[in-house]
CSV table of C-alpha atoms in Angstrom, one decimal:
chain,number,residue,atom,x,y,z
A,1,MET,CA,185.3,84.7,-3.9
A,2,LYS,CA,186.7,86.4,-6.8
A,3,GLU,CA,188.8,88.9,-5.3
A,4,LYS,CA,190.5,86.7,-2.7
A,5,ILE,CA,191.6,84.8,-5.3
A,6,ILE,CA,193.0,87.3,-7.2
A,7,GLU,CA,194.9,89.2,-3.9
A,8,LYS,CA,196.4,85.1,-3.1
A,9,ARG,CA,198.0,85.8,-6.6
A,10,ILE,CA,199.1,88.6,-6.4
A,11,TYR,CA,200.3,88.0,-2.8
A,12,LYS,CA,202.0,84.7,-4.8
A,13,LEU,CA,203.4,87.2,-7.1
A,14,LYS,CA,205.1,89.9,-4.6
A,15,GLY,CA,207.3,87.3,-2.6
A,16,THR,CA,207.9,85.8,-5.4
A,17,ALA,CA,209.2,88.6,-7.4
A,18,GLN,CA,210.7,89.7,-3.3
A,19,PHE,CA,208.6,92.7,-3.8
A,20,GLY,CA,210.0,95.7,-1.0
A,21,ALA,CA,209.2,99.6,-0.8
A,22,GLY,CA,210.2,100.6,-5.0
A,23,GLY,CA,209.3,96.8,-6.5
A,24,GLY,CA,206.8,97.2,-9.3
A,25,PHE,CA,206.0,94.5,-11.8
A,26,TYR,CA,204.8,94.9,-14.6
A,27,ILE,CA,201.5,92.3,-17.0
A,28,VAL,CA,201.7,92.2,-20.7
A,29,ASN,CA,201.1,88.6,-21.3
A,30,PRO,CA,197.7,88.7,-21.3
A,31,ILE,CA,197.0,85.4,-19.9
A,32,ASN,CA,198.9,86.8,-17.2
A,33,VAL,CA,196.7,89.6,-17.4
A,34,ARG,CA,194.0,87.4,-16.8
A,35,TYR,CA,195.2,85.0,-14.4
A,36,LEU,CA,196.5,87.9,-12.1
A,37,SER,CA,193.0,90.0,-12.0
A,38,GLY,CA,190.4,87.5,-13.9
A,39,PHE,CA,190.2,90.3,-16.8
A,40,THR,CA,188.9,89.0,-19.8
A,41,GLY,CA,188.7,91.7,-22.5
A,42,GLY,CA,190.8,92.2,-25.1
A,43,GLU,CA,193.8,95.6,-24.7
A,44,ALA,CA,195.0,95.4,-21.0
A,45,GLN,CA,198.6,95.8,-19.1
A,46,LEU,CA,198.9,95.7,-15.2
A,47,LEU,CA,201.4,97.6,-13.0
A,48,ILE,CA,202.0,96.1,-9.5
A,49,THR,CA,203.2,97.5,-7.0
A,50,ASP,CA,203.8,97.6,-3.3
A,51,ARG,CA,201.2,100.2,-2.8
A,52,GLU,CA,198.3,99.8,-4.7
A,53,ASN,CA,197.8,97.4,-8.1
A,54,PHE,CA,197.0,99.4,-11.2
A,55,LEU,CA,194.6,97.6,-14.9
A,56,ILE,CA,195.9,99.5,-17.2
A,57,THR,CA,193.3,99.5,-20.1
A,58,ASP,CA,190.3,101.4,-22.6
A,59,PHE,CA,187.9,103.3,-23.2
A,60,ARG,CA,186.1,100.2,-24.7
A,61,TYR,CA,186.9,98.1,-22.1
A,62,ILE,CA,186.5,100.1,-18.5
A,63,GLU,CA,183.4,98.8,-17.4
A,64,GLN,CA,184.1,95.1,-18.4
A,65,ALA,CA,187.6,95.1,-16.0
A,66,GLY,CA,185.4,97.0,-13.1
A,67,LEU,CA,183.7,94.5,-13.1
A,68,GLU,CA,185.6,91.3,-13.6
A,69,THR,CA,188.4,92.6,-11.0
A,70,GLU,CA,185.6,93.3,-8.0
A,71,GLY,CA,188.2,95.8,-6.8
A,72,ALA,CA,191.6,94.5,-7.0
A,73,TYR,CA,192.9,96.3,-9.5
A,74,LYS,CA,192.2,101.1,-9.7
A,75,VAL,CA,191.1,100.7,-13.5
A,76,LEU,CA,192.4,103.3,-15.7
A,77,ASN,CA,191.9,104.9,-19.0
A,78,GLY,CA,195.5,104.5,-21.0
A,79,GLY,CA,194.1,105.0,-24.2
A,80,ARG,CA,196.5,104.4,-26.7
A,81,ASP,CA,200.1,104.9,-25.4
A,82,PRO,CA,200.0,103.0,-22.1
A,83,GLY,CA,203.9,103.6,-22.2
A,84,LYS,CA,202.7,107.1,-20.1
A,85,PHE,CA,201.1,106.0,-18.0
A,86,LEU,CA,203.0,103.8,-16.4
A,87,HIS,CA,205.9,106.2,-16.5
A,88,LYS,CA,203.4,108.4,-14.2
A,89,LEU,CA,202.8,106.0,-12.3
A,90,ALA,CA,205.3,104.3,-11.7
A,91,LYS,CA,206.8,107.9,-10.4
A,92,GLU,CA,203.6,109.1,-8.4
A,93,ASN,CA,204.3,105.1,-6.6
A,94,ARG,CA,208.3,106.0,-6.3
A,95,ILE,CA,209.0,103.1,-8.2
A,96,LYS,CA,212.5,102.5,-7.4
A,97,ASN,CA,213.2,99.3,-9.9
A,98,ILE,CA,210.1,97.3,-11.7
A,99,PHE,CA,209.9,94.2,-13.5
A,100,ILE,CA,208.8,93.2,-16.6
A,101,GLU,CA,207.7,90.2,-19.6
A,102,GLU,CA,210.5,90.9,-21.5
A,103,ASP,CA,209.0,87.5,-24.0
A,104,PHE,CA,206.1,89.4,-24.7
A,105,ILE,CA,207.5,92.4,-25.8
A,106,THR,CA,209.1,93.9,-28.9
A,107,TYR,CA,213.0,95.4,-28.8
A,108,LYS,CA,211.0,98.6,-30.0
A,109,GLU,CA,208.8,98.6,-27.1
A,110,TYR,CA,212.0,97.5,-24.4
A,111,LYS,CA,213.7,100.8,-26.0
A,112,ASN,CA,210.8,102.7,-25.1
A,113,LEU,CA,210.3,101.3,-21.6
A,114,ARG,CA,213.9,102.2,-21.1
A,115,GLU,CA,213.7,105.6,-21.9
A,116,SER,CA,210.1,105.9,-20.4
A,117,LEU,CA,211.1,104.9,-17.3
A,118,ASN,CA,214.4,106.4,-17.4
A,119,GLY,CA,216.7,106.0,-13.3
A,120,ILE,CA,214.1,103.5,-12.5
A,121,MET,CA,216.5,99.8,-13.2
A,122,LEU,CA,214.1,96.7,-15.4
A,123,LEU,CA,214.4,93.8,-14.2
A,124,ASP,CA,213.2,90.7,-16.4
A,125,GLY,CA,210.8,89.5,-14.7
A,126,SER,CA,209.6,86.6,-17.7
A,127,GLY,CA,208.3,83.3,-16.2
A,128,LYS,CA,207.5,84.3,-13.0
A,129,VAL,CA,204.1,84.4,-13.1
A,130,GLU,CA,204.4,81.8,-15.5
A,131,ARG,CA,205.8,79.5,-12.5
A,132,LEU,CA,202.8,80.7,-9.9
A,133,ARG,CA,200.3,79.6,-13.3
A,134,SER,CA,201.7,76.1,-12.7
A,135,ILE,CA,200.0,75.1,-9.6
A,136,LYS,CA,196.7,74.6,-9.8
A,137,ASP,CA,194.7,76.5,-7.0
A,138,GLU,CA,191.6,74.8,-6.0
A,139,THR,CA,188.9,77.2,-7.8
A,140,GLU,CA,191.5,76.3,-11.1
A,141,THR,CA,191.3,72.2,-11.0
A,142,ALA,CA,186.9,72.3,-10.6
A,143,LEU,CA,187.1,74.2,-14.4
A,144,ILE,CA,189.9,71.9,-15.5
A,145,TYR,CA,188.1,69.3,-14.0
A,146,GLN,CA,184.4,70.4,-16.0
A,147,ALA,CA,185.7,71.0,-19.0
A,148,ALA,CA,187.3,67.4,-19.2
A,149,ARG,CA,184.0,66.2,-17.7
A,150,ILE,CA,182.5,68.4,-21.0
A,151,GLY,CA,184.6,67.1,-23.5
A,152,ASP,CA,184.0,62.8,-21.9
A,153,ALA,CA,180.8,63.7,-23.2
A,154,ALA,CA,181.3,64.6,-26.1
A,155,LEU,CA,183.7,61.9,-26.9
A,156,GLU,CA,180.5,59.2,-25.7
A,157,ARG,CA,178.0,60.9,-28.1
A,158,VAL,CA,180.6,60.9,-30.8
A,159,ILE,CA,181.6,57.7,-30.8
A,160,ARG,CA,177.6,56.2,-31.4
A,161,TYR,CA,177.6,58.4,-34.4
A,162,ILE,CA,180.8,57.2,-36.5
A,163,ARG,CA,180.3,55.4,-39.3
A,164,PRO,CA,182.5,53.6,-41.9
A,165,GLY,CA,182.3,56.4,-44.7
A,166,MET,CA,182.0,59.3,-43.3
A,167,THR,CA,185.1,61.6,-43.9
A,168,GLU,CA,187.5,62.6,-40.9
A,169,LEU,CA,186.0,66.7,-40.5
A,170,GLN,CA,182.6,65.2,-40.5
A,171,VAL,CA,183.9,63.6,-37.1
A,172,LYS,CA,185.7,66.8,-36.0
A,173,ASN,CA,182.7,68.7,-36.4
A,174,ARG,CA,180.2,66.7,-35.0
A,175,LEU,CA,182.8,66.9,-31.7
A,176,GLU,CA,183.7,70.6,-31.5
A,177,TYR,CA,179.6,71.4,-31.9
A,178,GLU,CA,179.0,68.6,-28.6
A,179,MET,CA,181.6,70.1,-26.5
A,180,MET,CA,179.8,73.8,-27.3
A,181,GLU,CA,176.6,72.2,-27.3
A,182,LEU,CA,177.7,70.9,-23.0
A,183,GLY,CA,178.7,73.9,-22.1
A,184,ALA,CA,182.6,75.2,-23.5
A,185,SER,CA,183.4,78.2,-25.5
A,186,GLY,CA,185.6,77.0,-27.0
A,187,THR,CA,188.3,74.3,-28.8
A,188,SER,CA,191.4,74.1,-27.2
A,189,PHE,CA,193.9,73.7,-30.1
A,190,GLU,CA,192.8,72.6,-33.6
A,191,THR,CA,191.0,68.7,-32.8
A,192,ILE,CA,192.5,65.8,-34.7
A,193,VAL,CA,191.1,63.5,-36.4
A,194,ALA,CA,193.6,60.9,-38.2
A,195,SER,CA,192.7,57.2,-39.7
A,196,GLY,CA,194.2,54.5,-41.4
A,197,LYS,CA,197.6,55.4,-42.8
A,198,ARG,CA,197.2,59.1,-41.8
A,199,SER,CA,197.4,58.4,-38.0
A,200,ALA,CA,201.0,57.8,-38.3
A,201,MET,CA,200.8,61.7,-38.4
A,202,PRO,CA,201.1,63.1,-33.9
A,203,HIS,CA,199.0,66.1,-35.5
A,204,GLY,CA,197.4,64.9,-38.3
A,205,THR,CA,194.5,67.3,-38.3
A,206,ALA,CA,191.6,66.0,-40.1
A,207,SER,CA,190.6,66.1,-43.5
A,208,GLU,CA,188.7,65.1,-46.3
A,209,LYS,CA,189.1,62.0,-45.9
A,210,VAL,CA,186.8,59.1,-45.7
A,211,ILE,CA,187.1,56.2,-42.9
A,212,ASP,CA,187.0,52.8,-44.5
A,213,ASP,CA,185.9,49.9,-43.2
A,214,GLY,CA,188.1,48.7,-40.5
A,215,ASP,CA,190.0,52.1,-40.0
A,216,ILE,CA,192.1,52.7,-37.2
A,217,VAL,CA,191.0,56.1,-35.7
A,218,THR,CA,192.6,58.8,-33.4
A,219,VAL,CA,191.3,61.6,-32.0
A,220,ASP,CA,193.2,64.6,-30.1
A,221,PHE,CA,191.0,66.9,-28.8
A,222,GLY,CA,190.4,69.4,-26.1
A,223,CYS,CA,188.0,72.5,-25.0
A,224,ILE,CA,188.2,75.7,-23.6
A,225,TYR,CA,185.7,76.1,-20.1
A,226,LYS,CA,185.9,79.4,-18.4
A,227,GLY,CA,188.9,80.0,-19.4
A,228,TYR,CA,190.3,75.9,-18.6
A,229,CYS,CA,191.8,73.8,-20.9
A,230,SER,CA,191.0,70.1,-21.7
A,231,ASP,CA,193.1,67.8,-24.0
A,232,MET,CA,192.7,63.9,-24.9
A,233,THR,CA,193.2,60.9,-27.3
A,234,ARG,CA,191.6,58.4,-27.8
A,235,THR,CA,192.7,55.3,-30.6
A,236,PHE,CA,190.1,53.0,-31.8
A,237,PHE,CA,188.9,51.2,-34.6
A,238,VAL,CA,185.6,52.0,-36.6
A,239,GLY,CA,184.3,48.8,-38.4
A,240,ASN,CA,185.4,45.8,-39.5
A,241,THR,CA,188.7,45.1,-38.4
A,242,GLU,CA,189.0,41.4,-38.6
A,243,LYS,CA,189.8,41.4,-43.2
A,244,ARG,CA,192.5,43.6,-42.5
A,245,ASP,CA,196.3,42.9,-43.3
A,246,GLU,CA,197.2,46.0,-40.2
A,247,THR,CA,194.9,45.2,-38.2
A,248,LYS,CA,196.7,43.2,-35.9
A,249,ALA,CA,200.7,45.1,-35.6
A,250,LEU,CA,198.3,48.1,-34.4
A,251,GLU,CA,196.5,45.9,-31.7
A,252,LYS,CA,200.0,45.0,-30.7
A,253,ILE,CA,201.3,49.0,-30.9
A,254,TYR,CA,197.7,49.8,-29.3
A,255,HIS,CA,198.6,47.7,-26.2
A,256,ILE,CA,201.8,49.0,-25.2
A,257,VAL,CA,201.4,52.3,-25.6
A,258,ASN,CA,198.6,51.6,-23.2
A,259,THR,CA,201.1,50.3,-21.0
A,260,ALA,CA,203.7,52.9,-21.1
A,261,ARG,CA,200.6,54.9,-19.8
A,262,GLU,CA,199.2,52.9,-17.3
A,263,LYS,CA,203.1,52.7,-15.8
A,264,ALA,CA,203.9,56.7,-16.5
A,265,ILE,CA,200.5,57.3,-14.5
A,266,LYS,CA,201.8,55.2,-11.4
A,267,ALA,CA,205.3,56.2,-11.1
A,268,ALA,CA,203.8,60.4,-11.3
A,269,LYS,CA,204.1,62.4,-8.7
A,270,ALA,CA,204.8,64.8,-6.8
A,271,GLY,CA,209.0,65.2,-6.5
A,272,ILE,CA,209.8,63.2,-10.1
A,273,THR,CA,211.5,65.3,-13.0
A,274,GLY,CA,209.7,65.3,-16.0
A,275,LYS,CA,212.9,64.1,-16.9
A,276,ASP,CA,211.9,60.8,-15.4
A,277,LEU,CA,208.8,60.7,-16.2
A,278,ASP,CA,209.1,60.6,-19.5
A,279,PHE,CA,211.8,58.3,-19.4
A,280,VAL,CA,209.4,55.4,-18.0
A,281,ALA,CA,207.6,55.6,-19.8
A,282,ARG,CA,209.3,56.0,-23.1
A,283,SER,CA,212.3,53.5,-21.3
A,284,TYR,CA,209.1,50.9,-21.7
A,285,ILE,CA,208.7,51.9,-25.1
A,286,ARG,CA,212.4,51.2,-27.0
A,287,GLU,CA,212.9,47.7,-25.2
A,288,MET,CA,210.0,46.4,-26.9
A,289,GLY,CA,211.1,47.8,-30.0
A,290,TYR,CA,210.0,51.3,-30.7
A,291,GLY,CA,211.7,54.0,-28.9
A,292,GLU,CA,212.3,55.8,-32.9
A,293,ASN,CA,208.7,55.7,-33.2
A,294,PHE,CA,207.6,57.5,-29.8
A,295,GLY,CA,209.1,61.0,-31.1
A,296,HIS,CA,207.7,64.2,-28.7
A,297,GLY,CA,208.0,63.9,-24.6
A,298,LEU,CA,205.4,62.7,-22.4
A,299,GLY,CA,203.3,64.8,-21.4
A,300,HIS,CA,202.7,69.4,-20.8
A,301,GLY,CA,200.9,71.2,-18.6
A,302,VAL,CA,197.2,71.9,-19.2
A,303,GLY,CA,195.9,75.4,-17.5
A,304,LEU,CA,194.8,78.6,-19.1
A,305,MET,CA,196.6,77.7,-22.5
A,306,ILE,CA,197.0,74.3,-23.9
A,307,HIS,CA,200.5,74.4,-24.0
A,308,GLU,CA,202.2,75.7,-20.0
A,309,ALA,CA,204.0,74.6,-17.5
A,310,PRO,CA,205.3,71.8,-16.0
A,311,ASN,CA,206.8,69.6,-18.9
A,312,ALA,CA,207.3,66.0,-18.8
A,313,ASN,CA,210.1,65.2,-21.3
A,314,THR,CA,213.7,64.9,-22.0
A,315,SER,CA,214.4,67.9,-21.1
A,316,ASN,CA,212.9,69.1,-17.7
A,317,ASP,CA,214.9,68.2,-14.9
A,318,ARG,CA,212.9,70.2,-12.5
A,319,PRO,CA,211.2,67.8,-10.0
A,320,LEU,CA,207.2,68.1,-10.8
A,321,GLU,CA,204.8,69.7,-7.7
A,322,ALA,CA,202.3,68.4,-5.8
A,323,ASN,CA,198.6,70.0,-7.8
A,324,SER,CA,200.2,70.6,-10.7
A,325,ILE,CA,198.0,69.3,-14.2
A,326,ILE,CA,199.9,67.6,-16.8
A,327,THR,CA,199.2,65.6,-19.7
A,328,ILE,CA,200.7,61.9,-20.1
A,329,GLU,CA,200.4,60.6,-23.6
A,330,PRO,CA,202.3,58.4,-25.2
A,331,GLY,CA,202.5,57.2,-28.7
A,332,ILE,CA,204.2,55.8,-31.7
A,333,TYR,CA,204.0,56.5,-35.3
A,334,ILE,CA,205.0,54.4,-38.2
A,335,GLU,CA,204.2,55.7,-41.0
A,336,GLY,CA,202.4,53.2,-44.0
A,337,LEU,CA,201.0,51.1,-41.1
A,338,GLY,CA,199.9,53.6,-39.0
A,339,GLY,CA,200.1,54.8,-35.3
A,340,VAL,CA,198.1,54.7,-31.6
A,341,ARG,CA,198.6,57.6,-29.2
A,342,ILE,CA,196.6,57.5,-25.5
A,343,GLU,CA,196.0,60.7,-23.2
A,344,ASP,CA,194.7,62.0,-20.1
A,345,MET,CA,195.2,64.6,-17.9
A,346,ILE,CA,196.1,63.9,-13.9
A,347,ILE,CA,196.6,65.9,-11.9
A,348,ILE,CA,200.3,65.4,-9.7
A,349,LYS,CA,199.9,64.5,-5.5
A,350,ASP,CA,202.2,63.7,-3.0
A,351,GLY,CA,202.7,60.3,-3.6
A,352,GLY,CA,201.1,59.8,-6.4
A,353,CYS,CA,198.3,61.2,-8.8
A,354,GLU,CA,194.1,61.6,-9.8
A,355,VAL,CA,193.4,60.8,-13.8
A,356,ILE,CA,191.2,63.6,-14.7
A,357,THR,CA,190.2,62.4,-18.2
A,358,GLN,CA,187.7,59.4,-17.8
A,359,THR,CA,187.0,57.7,-21.0
A,360,ASP,CA,187.7,54.6,-21.5
A,361,ARG,CA,191.8,53.8,-22.6
A,362,ASN,CA,190.6,49.5,-23.7
A,363,LEU,CA,191.0,48.6,-27.2
A,364,ILE,CA,187.1,49.2,-29.0
A,365,VAL,CA,185.7,49.2,-32.1
A,366,ILE,CA,183.2,50.9,-33.3
């Protein structure tokens, strides 16, 4: 089953790159290597040709690569100089032109490739694999859903644990522990826990600050499950909020942010551009008087990386495609007061979308 998935991805790449006789594609980005081969080791390059496909690694990973790629590649020991192997393979396979990932090699590496592949036309293949990765197949979608379920369950456990007097770091550590207990292999980015006035920092990583009685708390986190990421943000109050002067102002912006999220999710569908989807949420927040307090994009793609194509922001004029997975995460941040962000992952469908993350978005007090 896995081999067929890999073969389908290779076939799509050959179609995207318009492979003909004498064509090749040299893959060096580790994320793209994993996507196109299933190999999870630390050192490998791929050479995909119209004749045969090769995975070049060193002796440490030969057995692992053979097991993980399940016959889709011929695994070769390239030692510490895979460039020599590339020249040899290019000659043996009569390669006339080869795509390389210019975004992931240094200028020195590019010069060396030009010298070792003298007589072969080098073409820029940057972005071609990433475009394929932006549309998720059934296997990828299932893994991302499971990563999201782990996040949902972990936050549910942690919400029962949080109390005034705890530090942000204690909440972060407990949340990460629960995700590992539930089957995650790691976190998809550094967990954000920002309380009180610190919640006005969109990327306020957890600190030793004590969560005071009545504080607002923003938690932005995700996990990795079998290589695929999840991402979710929830904002809530902890303790007695009645005596806090800022409570009503924060409640107000919470409901504005949540309405912006709902409007964006309702508008999300295949064919809408990332820019237009961003505008749906941004225009509402601006209409409510907080446009200057929403300074980041509405969302980003999620997959093998926590930030990948496609984006839902002011610079993406491309239509979103069915089966792409993105975040919807509007926010309002006011220095000296606090901030609110509510984030869900969705999968784009024809005529609409499906929300992946399931944790309650209603304003709660713990």
